[in-house]
XYZ file of C-alpha atoms in Angstrom:
761
model
C -21.484 12.465 -70.023
C -21.609 15.132 -67.490
C -24.694 14.001 -65.973
C -23.371 10.338 -65.857
C -20.165 11.012 -64.218
C -21.540 14.284 -61.795
C -24.420 10.657 -60.447
C -21.132 8.193 -59.839
C -18.863 10.185 -58.280
C -21.844 11.086 -56.003
C -22.968 7.765 -55.288
C -19.209 6.331 -55.107
C -18.459 9.596 -52.097
C -22.002 8.586 -50.984
C -21.512 4.543 -50.422
C -18.814 5.326 -47.446
C -21.764 6.660 -45.680
C -24.010 3.492 -46.104
C -23.920 1.406 -43.238
C -24.113 5.179 -40.943
C -27.257 6.917 -39.611
C -25.748 10.478 -40.981
C -28.873 10.707 -43.261
C -27.561 14.392 -44.207
C -24.512 12.542 -46.788
C -27.176 11.277 -48.441
C -28.684 15.237 -49.347
C -26.841 16.057 -52.659
C -28.674 19.846 -52.823
C -27.135 20.426 -56.015
C -29.805 18.023 -57.245
C -32.273 21.146 -59.777
C -30.331 23.913 -59.779
C -29.226 23.363 -63.284
C -31.890 23.535 -66.672
C -33.374 20.483 -67.817
C -34.862 21.223 -71.513
C -38.366 19.627 -71.206
C -40.420 18.965 -74.706
C -42.221 22.631 -75.615
C -40.125 24.898 -73.544
C -37.328 26.981 -74.800
C -34.073 26.801 -72.963
C -34.950 30.669 -72.082
C -37.831 29.748 -70.324
C -37.872 29.567 -66.311
C -40.764 26.650 -66.112
C -37.918 23.924 -66.688
C -35.973 25.201 -64.024
C -35.724 23.642 -60.507
C -34.705 27.126 -59.300
C -33.652 25.356 -55.819
C -30.342 26.688 -54.345
C -27.974 24.475 -52.397
C -28.510 26.445 -49.334
C -27.039 25.635 -45.763
C -28.521 26.387 -42.497
C -31.502 24.224 -40.333
C -34.699 23.385 -41.563
C -37.218 26.505 -42.290
C -34.247 28.750 -40.885
C -35.004 32.599 -41.475
C -31.905 33.497 -43.876
C -30.577 30.696 -46.426
C -26.521 30.907 -46.964
C -25.514 30.123 -50.570
C -22.568 30.842 -52.628
C -24.128 33.737 -55.185
C -23.458 33.610 -59.187
C -25.702 35.754 -59.938
C -26.583 39.726 -58.521
C -29.877 40.433 -58.593
C -33.125 40.534 -56.814
C -34.917 40.046 -59.465
C -38.398 37.855 -60.138
C -37.041 34.224 -61.653
C -33.524 34.624 -60.510
C -32.274 32.893 -57.508
C -28.747 33.291 -56.121
C -27.131 30.335 -57.165
C -27.633 28.488 -61.007
C -25.214 24.865 -61.533
C -24.178 26.390 -65.340
C -22.705 30.145 -63.965
C -19.132 29.182 -62.984
C -18.242 32.697 -60.999
C -18.339 32.844 -57.781
C -19.516 36.555 -56.252
C -19.642 36.066 -52.384
C -22.013 34.546 -49.750
C -25.580 35.585 -49.828
C -27.570 36.059 -46.719
C -30.801 35.075 -49.084
C -34.102 34.774 -48.574
C -35.120 33.102 -52.299
C -38.143 31.339 -51.978
C -36.313 27.859 -52.774
C -37.497 26.254 -55.956
C -40.055 29.698 -56.606
C -40.023 31.976 -59.787
C -40.433 34.860 -57.519
C -37.992 36.980 -56.237
C -34.829 37.005 -53.684
C -35.060 40.368 -50.723
C -34.133 41.918 -47.957
C -30.431 39.864 -49.306
C -26.816 40.783 -48.292
C -23.531 39.389 -49.555
C -20.097 38.817 -48.514
C -17.118 37.907 -50.944
C -13.302 38.004 -50.007
C -10.837 39.260 -52.371
C -6.970 38.885 -52.333
C -5.145 42.297 -54.255
C -7.824 43.160 -56.347
C -10.866 45.498 -54.782
C -13.594 45.507 -56.502
C -17.267 46.111 -56.216
C -19.435 45.371 -59.406
C -20.066 41.783 -58.459
C -20.019 40.837 -62.247
C -15.992 42.288 -61.997
C -15.089 41.202 -58.640
C -16.403 37.151 -59.173
C -13.891 34.393 -59.451
C -13.702 31.430 -61.300
C -15.220 28.654 -59.969
C -14.616 24.685 -60.712
C -17.517 22.334 -59.664
C -14.506 19.631 -58.836
C -13.545 22.243 -56.020
C -17.077 22.146 -54.723
C -18.600 20.474 -51.601
C -22.515 21.039 -50.552
C -24.354 18.944 -47.631
C -27.711 20.594 -45.876
C -25.020 22.352 -42.866
C -21.819 23.028 -44.854
C -20.712 24.658 -48.412
C -17.209 24.924 -49.645
C -15.188 25.868 -52.128
C -11.981 27.048 -53.955
C -12.110 30.302 -55.294
C -9.286 29.648 -58.140
C -9.186 33.650 -59.274
C -8.084 34.771 -55.525
C -6.384 31.346 -54.090
C -8.803 31.895 -51.768
C -11.026 29.032 -50.132
C -14.387 30.186 -49.161
C -16.501 28.051 -46.219
C -19.840 28.494 -45.450
C -21.930 27.232 -42.544
C -25.302 28.376 -40.607
C -28.233 27.848 -38.254
C -31.954 29.828 -38.617
C -30.645 33.723 -38.271
C -26.925 33.249 -38.486
C -24.096 32.210 -40.403
C -20.885 31.969 -39.836
C -17.607 31.522 -43.037
C -14.697 31.128 -43.017
C -12.209 32.690 -45.827
C -8.504 30.924 -46.028
C -6.545 33.653 -48.041
C -4.057 31.138 -49.000
C -1.061 33.788 -51.335
C 0.527 36.824 -49.723
C -0.392 40.469 -50.383
C -3.697 42.411 -49.912
C -6.988 41.456 -48.777
C -10.392 42.761 -48.497
C -13.807 41.301 -47.785
C -16.462 43.519 -49.703
C -19.965 43.494 -47.973
C -23.112 44.950 -50.464
C -27.070 45.207 -49.782
C -28.057 43.382 -52.248
C -31.240 46.068 -53.190
C -31.988 46.146 -57.173
C -33.887 49.760 -55.762
C -30.582 51.199 -54.673
C -32.189 51.748 -51.284
C -29.588 50.107 -49.503
C -28.006 51.238 -46.116
C -24.278 50.332 -44.522
C -22.199 51.498 -42.049
C -19.179 50.335 -41.178
C -18.031 50.517 -37.190
C -13.705 49.974 -37.160
C -13.202 50.185 -33.278
C -16.050 47.069 -33.188
C -15.176 44.848 -36.053
C -18.596 45.164 -37.393
C -20.789 46.108 -40.416
C -24.684 46.878 -39.883
C -27.132 47.682 -42.987
C -30.382 46.374 -44.152
C -32.107 46.090 -47.818
C -35.669 47.171 -47.472
C -37.894 45.019 -48.609
C -41.018 45.970 -52.039
C -43.982 44.069 -52.772
C -44.571 41.399 -56.244
C -47.689 40.530 -57.660
C -50.609 42.644 -56.421
C -49.150 46.029 -54.797
C -46.331 45.045 -57.295
C -43.202 47.396 -56.190
C -44.528 48.977 -52.727
C -42.736 48.244 -49.880
C -43.354 45.778 -47.878
C -43.416 47.442 -44.948
C -40.050 45.986 -43.445
C -36.175 45.457 -43.966
C -33.869 42.530 -44.103
C -31.168 44.024 -41.586
C -27.505 42.503 -40.394
C -24.552 42.417 -38.256
C -21.730 41.393 -39.656
C -18.864 40.921 -37.257
C -14.746 40.149 -38.130
C -12.555 38.018 -35.729
C -9.523 40.273 -37.058
C -8.688 44.223 -37.043
C -9.955 46.110 -39.793
C -6.722 48.260 -41.022
C -8.618 49.829 -43.775
C -11.906 50.769 -44.481
C -14.489 52.294 -47.081
C -17.804 53.489 -49.108
C -18.851 52.175 -52.652
C -21.647 55.044 -53.846
C -22.637 53.806 -56.553
C -19.159 53.581 -58.865
C -17.353 55.545 -56.731
C -15.231 54.098 -53.366
C -14.806 56.861 -50.816
C -11.728 55.403 -48.651
C -12.689 56.769 -44.882
C -16.115 56.707 -45.010
C -18.424 54.735 -42.305
C -21.394 55.018 -43.951
C -23.781 55.806 -47.014
C -27.794 55.039 -48.408
C -28.718 54.200 -51.652
C -30.700 57.132 -53.687
C -31.461 54.924 -56.141
C -27.880 54.155 -56.802
C -25.675 51.013 -55.233
C -24.008 51.065 -51.833
C -21.444 48.200 -50.630
C -18.779 48.362 -48.055
C -14.921 47.239 -48.162
C -12.364 46.463 -45.417
C -8.862 45.870 -45.612
C -7.127 42.978 -43.573
C -4.389 44.237 -41.239
C -2.050 41.390 -42.292
C -0.346 40.435 -45.672
C 0.422 36.994 -45.308
C -1.472 34.373 -46.202
C -4.086 33.670 -43.030
C -7.404 32.882 -42.222
C -10.241 34.958 -41.351
C -13.541 34.395 -39.871
C -16.742 36.150 -40.748
C -19.802 35.935 -38.666
C -23.258 37.687 -39.737
C -26.648 37.941 -37.868
C -29.542 38.319 -39.439
C -33.363 39.800 -38.597
C -36.327 41.237 -40.042
C -37.133 43.252 -37.723
C -34.127 45.152 -36.369
C -30.038 46.019 -36.405
C -29.926 45.363 -32.985
C -32.220 42.361 -32.936
C -30.304 41.237 -35.904
C -27.565 41.794 -33.113
C -29.516 39.205 -30.254
C -29.732 36.685 -33.398
C -26.550 36.360 -33.795
C -25.401 36.411 -30.173
C -27.793 33.748 -28.980
C -26.914 31.450 -31.879
C -23.621 31.853 -32.558
C -21.934 33.143 -29.659
C -18.478 32.115 -30.450
C -15.933 31.367 -33.159
C -16.121 28.030 -33.353
C -16.816 27.113 -37.007
C -17.266 23.425 -36.617
C -19.004 23.927 -33.576
C -22.026 25.421 -35.640
C -21.121 23.405 -38.637
C -22.034 20.287 -36.050
C -24.703 21.788 -34.612
C -26.621 22.674 -38.256
C -25.389 18.652 -38.654
C -26.964 17.156 -36.149
C -30.149 19.094 -36.814
C -30.374 17.781 -40.190
C -29.466 14.504 -39.580
C -32.589 14.388 -36.879
C -35.066 15.522 -38.809
C -33.877 13.641 -42.037
C -33.742 10.599 -39.727
C -37.903 10.950 -38.748
C -37.986 8.569 -41.849
C -35.066 5.694 -42.252
C -35.302 3.884 -45.267
C -34.005 0.203 -46.520
C -32.717 -0.262 -50.111
C -29.641 -1.120 -52.011
C -30.601 1.439 -54.740
C -27.949 4.309 -53.534
C -29.380 6.487 -55.889
C -33.509 6.090 -54.995
C -32.001 7.000 -51.211
C -30.113 10.228 -52.686
C -33.612 11.256 -54.098
C -35.478 10.320 -51.370
C -33.498 12.105 -48.946
C -32.623 14.837 -50.853
C -36.557 15.263 -51.915
C -36.858 15.465 -47.798
C -34.393 17.886 -48.006
C -35.916 20.123 -49.607
C -39.567 20.139 -48.590
C -38.059 21.486 -45.188
C -36.882 25.455 -46.382
C -40.390 27.271 -46.189
C -42.194 28.280 -44.906
C -39.701 30.343 -43.293
C -39.492 30.922 -39.473
C -40.061 35.198 -39.480
C -39.363 35.873 -35.837
C -36.589 36.486 -33.985
C -35.061 34.459 -31.011
C -37.103 36.459 -28.549
C -40.509 36.078 -30.734
C -39.863 39.735 -32.490
C -41.335 39.761 -36.189
C -43.087 42.538 -38.283
C -46.212 43.254 -38.534
C -48.837 41.238 -41.414
C -49.451 43.607 -44.397
C -46.808 46.585 -44.202
C -47.997 48.245 -41.309
C -44.465 49.077 -40.334
C -44.466 48.148 -36.047
C -43.055 45.296 -33.988
C -45.177 42.503 -32.876
C -44.076 39.847 -30.376
C -45.430 36.416 -30.850
C -45.378 34.382 -27.312
C -45.697 30.712 -28.106
C -43.722 28.577 -31.086
C -42.490 30.695 -34.070
C -43.791 33.550 -36.715
C -43.639 31.762 -40.065
C -43.931 33.390 -43.556
C -43.358 32.678 -47.182
C -46.586 30.427 -47.717
C -46.534 29.604 -51.388
C -50.041 28.237 -50.633
C -51.133 27.132 -53.881
C -47.947 24.787 -54.349
C -47.908 23.186 -50.585
C -51.367 22.576 -49.696
C -51.135 19.922 -51.825
C -48.368 17.677 -50.113
C -46.131 20.005 -48.195
C -48.395 20.740 -45.369
C -50.074 17.006 -45.096
C -46.298 15.826 -44.808
C -45.697 18.264 -41.738
C -48.763 16.844 -40.094
C -47.321 13.493 -39.740
C -43.612 14.601 -39.160
C -43.889 17.837 -36.948
C -47.995 18.383 -36.722
C -46.482 21.116 -33.793
C -44.355 23.490 -36.815
C -47.136 22.708 -38.545
C -49.530 23.781 -36.188
C -47.109 26.771 -35.279
C -47.731 27.521 -39.295
C -51.365 27.484 -38.956
C -51.391 29.942 -35.851
C -48.889 32.175 -38.656
C -51.427 32.277 -41.303
C -54.157 32.616 -38.453
C -52.274 36.070 -37.244
C -52.006 37.793 -40.683
C -56.060 37.729 -40.808
C -56.153 39.494 -37.875
C -53.748 41.253 -38.367
C -54.706 42.503 -42.120
C -58.446 41.630 -42.108
C -58.474 39.010 -44.083
C -57.067 35.265 -44.571
C -54.569 35.794 -47.400
C -53.811 33.892 -49.894
C -50.242 33.273 -50.667
C -48.352 35.339 -47.868
C -45.181 36.269 -49.250
C -42.705 39.300 -48.245
C -45.271 39.014 -45.134
C -47.101 40.812 -46.965
C -51.226 39.978 -49.339
C -50.465 38.918 -52.670
C -53.092 37.492 -54.723
C -50.542 35.146 -56.139
C -52.297 32.181 -57.531
C -55.903 31.367 -57.278
C -57.796 29.542 -54.913
C -57.949 30.215 -51.068
C -55.513 27.396 -50.414
C -54.676 28.864 -46.683
C -57.946 27.240 -45.776
C -57.424 23.726 -47.050
C -53.884 23.893 -44.714
C -55.485 25.323 -41.895
C -58.897 22.966 -42.396
C -56.411 20.630 -43.200
C -55.100 20.508 -40.186
C -58.018 20.673 -37.925
C -59.610 17.790 -39.858
C -56.460 16.025 -37.817
C -56.778 17.861 -35.078
C -53.409 19.742 -35.426
C -52.177 21.332 -32.108
C -51.459 24.748 -31.651
C -54.000 27.287 -32.538
C -57.747 27.961 -31.719
C -59.547 26.629 -34.237
C -62.904 28.757 -33.648
C -60.330 32.012 -34.825
C -58.947 30.194 -37.747
C -63.139 29.688 -38.273
C -64.028 33.114 -38.812
C -60.998 34.210 -40.465
C -60.977 31.219 -43.476
C -65.306 32.067 -43.106
C -65.292 35.717 -43.648
C -62.711 34.636 -47.264
C -65.654 32.184 -47.837
C -68.586 33.634 -47.704
C -67.952 37.616 -48.207
C -67.443 40.014 -50.902
C -64.394 42.782 -51.048
C -66.134 46.095 -51.444
C -63.408 47.929 -50.710
C -61.641 48.680 -54.378
C -58.418 49.755 -52.405
C -57.847 46.453 -50.398
C -59.263 44.200 -52.966
C -56.484 45.275 -55.794
C -54.250 45.060 -52.476
C -54.983 41.471 -52.816
C -57.506 40.983 -49.674
C -60.330 38.907 -50.372
C -61.150 36.078 -53.064
C -60.710 37.202 -56.348
C -63.782 36.745 -58.168
C -66.106 36.667 -55.504
C -68.910 38.194 -56.486
C -69.478 36.424 -60.026
C -68.832 32.953 -58.039
C -71.085 33.719 -55.459
C -73.934 34.721 -58.094
C -73.567 32.120 -60.679
C -72.060 29.341 -58.640
C -69.080 29.339 -61.245
C -67.100 31.810 -62.618
C -68.378 32.982 -66.168
C -66.081 34.174 -68.873
C -67.343 37.526 -69.017
C -65.567 38.228 -66.048
C -61.835 38.373 -66.978
C -60.925 39.094 -62.933
C -58.652 42.232 -63.291
C -57.505 42.285 -60.153
C -55.348 39.938 -60.109
C -52.089 38.643 -60.884
C -53.120 35.752 -62.788
C -56.241 37.220 -64.728
C -59.295 35.432 -66.394
C -58.741 31.403 -65.263
C -61.810 30.707 -64.650
C -62.825 27.718 -64.972
C -59.585 26.852 -62.570
C -60.834 29.412 -60.387
C -64.004 27.892 -59.572
C -62.773 24.008 -59.529
C -60.655 25.618 -56.615
C -63.008 27.241 -54.955
C -65.185 24.436 -54.818
C -62.573 22.201 -53.450
C -61.870 24.876 -50.820
C -65.517 25.277 -50.127
C -65.499 21.851 -49.366
C -62.906 21.478 -46.951
C -64.409 24.556 -44.935
C -67.524 22.355 -44.818
C -65.740 19.530 -42.988
C -64.712 21.955 -40.741
C -67.952 23.642 -39.976
C -69.104 20.234 -39.613
C -66.591 19.471 -37.285
C -67.676 22.463 -34.998
C -71.139 22.961 -35.347
C -71.449 25.302 -37.759
C -74.734 23.498 -39.144
C -75.711 26.382 -41.641
C -72.421 26.788 -43.127
C -72.201 23.449 -43.564
C -75.589 23.043 -45.018
C -74.410 26.067 -47.800
C -70.614 24.729 -48.098
C -71.472 21.631 -48.972
C -73.948 22.556 -51.407
C -70.970 25.537 -53.185
C -68.682 21.586 -53.014
C -70.696 20.512 -55.760
C -70.031 23.464 -58.115
C -67.493 21.884 -59.832
C -70.304 20.395 -62.027
C -71.345 23.743 -62.972
C -67.770 24.013 -65.855
C -67.182 20.413 -66.395
C -69.150 19.628 -69.842
C -70.901 16.109 -68.954
C -71.476 15.905 -73.118
C -68.197 15.962 -73.683
C -66.366 14.881 -69.986
C -63.925 17.802 -70.559
C -63.256 20.734 -67.439
C -64.893 23.766 -70.250
C -65.323 27.118 -70.702
C -69.078 28.709 -69.734
C -70.488 32.100 -70.550
C -72.926 33.819 -68.058
C -75.836 32.640 -69.747
C -74.860 29.435 -69.440
C -73.304 28.379 -72.864
C -70.451 26.555 -73.249
C -67.309 28.608 -75.159
C -67.434 27.558 -78.433
C -64.694 26.669 -80.254
C -63.179 23.922 -78.014
C -59.976 21.777 -77.327
C -59.454 19.920 -74.611
C -55.840 19.705 -75.353
C -54.765 23.165 -75.709
C -53.616 25.378 -73.515
C -56.503 27.821 -72.523
C -56.662 31.237 -70.966
C -59.419 29.825 -68.712
C -57.487 27.717 -67.355
C -54.766 28.244 -64.556
C -50.972 26.816 -65.819
C -52.558 23.838 -68.263
C -55.565 22.474 -71.085
C -58.901 21.562 -70.032
C -57.753 18.020 -69.905
C -55.227 18.795 -66.404
C -58.115 20.345 -64.737
C -60.783 18.461 -65.422
C -59.374 15.951 -62.885
C -59.357 18.667 -60.268
C -61.920 17.309 -58.315
C -60.636 15.510 -54.584
C -63.225 15.795 -53.085
C -65.791 14.158 -55.183
C -63.971 11.630 -57.548
C -67.458 9.502 -57.143
C -69.122 12.431 -57.815
C -67.057 13.590 -60.945
C -67.371 9.692 -62.427
C -70.738 9.972 -62.300
C -71.322 13.760 -63.517
C -68.940 12.789 -66.642
C -70.618 9.509 -67.911
C -69.827 6.835 -65.322
C -66.964 4.382 -64.508
C -66.175 3.067 -67.985
C -65.895 6.317 -69.391
C -63.801 7.732 -66.595
C -61.716 5.448 -66.899
C -60.947 5.309 -70.715
C -60.364 9.317 -70.224
C -58.029 8.666 -67.043
C -56.202 5.874 -69.534
C -55.719 8.415 -72.446
C -54.736 11.033 -70.338
C -51.855 8.876 -69.253
C -50.923 6.865 -72.452
C -51.328 9.761 -74.836
C -48.676 11.891 -73.296
C -50.985 14.556 -71.842
C -50.250 14.089 -68.025
C -47.716 16.757 -67.276
C -45.615 16.505 -63.994
C -43.441 19.828 -63.679
C -46.641 21.868 -62.689
C -48.657 20.768 -59.584
C -52.092 20.307 -60.257
C -52.114 17.629 -62.096
C -49.469 15.379 -59.192
C -53.136 13.281 -57.770
C -53.818 12.204 -61.297
C -52.161 9.098 -61.527
C -53.731 8.212 -57.859
C -57.173 8.286 -59.027
C -56.648 4.587 -60.693
C -57.481 4.047 -56.866
C -61.020 5.668 -57.269
C -62.043 3.391 -59.937
C -60.837 -0.101 -58.525
C -57.508 -0.104 -60.522
C -55.563 0.496 -58.025
C -52.732 -1.021 -60.274
C -52.178 1.580 -62.383
C -52.050 3.784 -59.706
C -48.621 1.624 -59.030
C -47.581 1.682 -62.611
C -47.586 5.283 -62.878
C -46.469 6.312 -60.046
C -43.059 4.384 -60.705
C -42.785 5.381 -63.671
C -43.029 9.131 -62.732
C -40.374 8.442 -60.387
C -38.529 7.278 -62.498
C -38.665 9.395 -65.657
C -39.071 12.646 -64.007
C -36.379 13.078 -60.514
C -32.529 12.431 -61.377
C -29.719 12.265 -59.161
C -28.365 14.983 -61.367
C -27.968 18.931 -61.532
C -30.818 19.344 -63.823
C -32.732 16.627 -61.701
C -36.048 18.568 -61.172
C -38.559 18.637 -64.019
C -40.290 21.990 -63.194
C -40.171 24.722 -60.889
C -39.439 22.731 -56.936
C -42.440 25.385 -55.886
C -41.443 25.630 -52.246
C -40.986 21.507 -52.040
C -44.177 19.869 -53.489
C -42.003 18.605 -56.153
C -40.381 17.262 -53.881
C -42.874 16.454 -51.248
C -45.083 14.723 -54.321
C -41.692 12.056 -54.375
C -41.247 11.914 -50.496
C -45.000 10.323 -50.076
C -45.243 8.459 -53.291
C -41.519 6.295 -52.703
C -42.973 5.732 -48.814
C -46.092 4.266 -51.075
C -49.125 6.607 -50.602
C -50.349 10.389 -51.320
C -52.774 13.143 -49.518
C -55.601 13.347 -53.096
C -57.003 15.349 -50.739
C -56.126 16.707 -48.130
C -59.324 18.291 -45.974
C -60.175 14.561 -45.821
C -58.002 12.503 -43.519
C -56.613 9.707 -45.289
C -54.078 8.789 -47.956
C -54.668 6.939 -51.377
C -52.044 3.662 -51.386
C -49.689 3.958 -54.191
C -46.178 1.439 -54.453
C -43.466 1.958 -51.690
C -39.701 2.580 -53.540
C -38.069 0.769 -51.001
C -37.789 -2.729 -48.741
C -38.646 -1.056 -45.859
C -39.500 2.123 -44.256
C -39.550 3.427 -40.715
C -41.665 6.823 -39.594
C -40.853 8.079 -36.214
C -43.612 10.435 -34.942
C -43.188 13.560 -32.630
C -43.917 11.191 -30.092
C -41.632 8.711 -30.564
C -44.493 6.134 -32.111
C -43.097 4.112 -34.791
C -45.105 3.591 -38.527
C -43.299 1.058 -40.192
C -44.215 0.084 -44.875
C -42.414 -3.475 -45.470
C -42.340 -4.046 -49.097
C -41.381 -7.850 -49.563
C -39.555 -8.876 -53.162
C -39.909 -5.611 -53.532
C -37.324 -4.375 -56.823
C -37.242 -2.404 -59.638
C -39.278 -5.083 -61.092
C -41.645 -6.230 -58.566
C -43.798 -2.545 -58.458
C -47.319 -4.242 -58.107
C -48.811 -5.385 -54.425
C -49.637 -9.082 -54.651
C -51.362 -8.911 -51.105
C -51.210 -6.848 -47.629
C -51.713 -7.011 -44.149
C -52.123 -3.810 -41.181
C -50.977 -5.197 -37.787
C -51.009 -8.743 -38.891
C -54.153 -8.647 -40.554
C -55.583 -8.820 -44.268
C -55.697 -5.675 -45.905
C -57.181 -4.296 -48.807
C -57.853 -1.414 -48.595
C -56.232 1.411 -51.475
C -56.056 3.865 -48.450
C -55.077 3.872 -45.326
C -56.443 6.826 -42.831
C -53.908 9.662 -40.966
C -54.801 8.264 -37.488
C -53.642 4.413 -38.218
C -49.984 5.820 -39.884
C -49.361 8.898 -36.556
C -50.579 5.606 -34.226
C -47.772 3.769 -35.134
C -48.335 -0.019 -36.497
C -46.825 -2.235 -39.640
C -48.333 -2.035 -42.975
C -46.668 -4.961 -44.833
C -46.608 -5.659 -48.745
C -45.963 -7.998 -50.893
C -44.705 -7.061 -54.588
C -44.558 -8.829 -57.665
C -43.734 -8.083 -61.093
C -46.707 -8.124 -62.526
C -50.555 -6.340 -61.668
C -52.534 -8.615 -59.125
C -56.044 -7.073 -60.416
C -57.891 -8.151 -57.529
C -56.092 -6.542 -54.162
C -58.412 -3.671 -53.317
C -60.745 -4.044 -56.064
C -63.897 -3.935 -54.301
C -66.503 -1.027 -55.012
C -66.193 -0.008 -51.013
C -62.240 0.352 -51.564
C -61.905 4.123 -50.699
C -63.900 6.404 -49.581
C -64.094 8.073 -53.131
C -67.589 10.590 -52.610
C -67.833 13.983 -50.225
C -68.810 12.857 -46.983
C -72.167 14.609 -45.859
């Protein structure tokens, strides 16, 4: 009943905007903030949680402005959960949205009435979701225990809050750097109505707990005088003390406002990863005045422009909420890491400051997830920004010596498997994305693909491909290699499959840049998938160094040689050579039977990324109507407009990017190839506006919840019988029209040459 009530209320709220162009009003940031119990998981698992936060600000902002319901900066604990009903303050957060990582460099600000308390749990106020408003640009909540209305809005590096103290008495504000290591710093400057400080950042995964070489700095300003103030060190409060630095204990500041009468107080905060002074400059540049509504309007306009790049027409409100909320979730990461003047901390813990001259410097690339659909989406909507992101990866490689695998906290982490910065950069090069030097990019990608990191210290630190020596020696990673120096150990089969895909993408770049010798080697290595997929049984399978397949073997069981899945899940991970995979495991009939059984037998797992492309593989065996069937099944069964509306970790926008593409009606099965496989659209009409103003229109005549099957298609007035569409055809603008029907039309796009299914060597 709770979920039905939640959806009904939001649909009633949204209906008043149905004729407007305020795309932001279709976003519900609370979707995915609760727990959904998934079959086979228990309530305490974090894998079934969306792990998203209802943050306000702007797309790819440096800092997320969010209500805090739990105080930790520990792994797998986001600042906000829907089921937690105590507000502890507004947090300037750097949580990797939808992840199971950790927050870092954060600070929390909490208003209090007639009670002065430092401990987050003790100072927290009960609140009701009925008194909570969450949009991309604005959040407010009623603090029942203090009779305070708390509001926040913000831009990329700066935020502004309003606290309406509605009862007479003592009014306080508490400021806490959230350092789990007890290393925070804070200082009160009462004559300037200012509180400054920082929270040192520590690494995770490879190099866990080591200093990351930078801090989250902040400058907080008040539009009210400070009557009294003090510092907490541990559990002790020192009235009149102005400054403290944690020494394995928490520190916090408190200030008392001068009036005991009810009144509204404004608080501004600027943040930076380089210095307190740059945090002040960021604040001055972004929010120079105390006009809360002006900042809110600025943020709202930015979101409406961003979301409005895709305009959908539908009478089904719930589907529009799903779509625009998903589009919002794709625009958190990677985050801007540079200040307004271009300053940013050097990559790899060097504790020095550099400056980017053109564009912005980005970090927090959850690349094992986002190379699949997030960055391909940006290649359509925001190629300039995507190019700046690619340039940021090249800068990291030049500064740290190796192209990173999973660059977060501005550090090497080697958190996941594969080498997918190659995929992201390579896809951008193949699609002619501007903003970075292709030759420089190739050199850093090539080093990862051809060199073994023989330096044990830097290898342990996360530099270089894991198990690269085995991969080059055997053309697969045998079970005898435990892959010790990695957060994810073993997973040899999955690593082999992912490296083979990455090598394919790099081969295409080598071909484009006329690196003939490299191209020849890489195109052969792209076929290494055959070494870990047993053709006799048709499944991915662990293999020993002498060539023997692992015994006993169960393709349906989670296995240590597979990353977060089963051999059945990873059998389909050959996006670069689907035609070759079909032949390798016994031909089209066997492939199709295995694929049918995969879905009909309930083996598909949407809550994790390795399977996101699988439903589109039916198009490669000339049965696109099955893709159309299963895509709509996944949309209806895995995504909801309730707080528990996600079936797995959002993972930096990938879950939502899948939904955005799939509701549009096409998907990038193989980033690095400049085409998308056609599925089935979820709206009557879709208009995508490119950066240069060109429009790509998708029209689905006769579409409804039952009419999901494509009967025929035209592109720019000509008959279209292909089950894919090229990137250039989308960005050049045009009109793709589908005639939809209730039953499958098995002859549409059924010819053997309907899709480029094999490696284009």
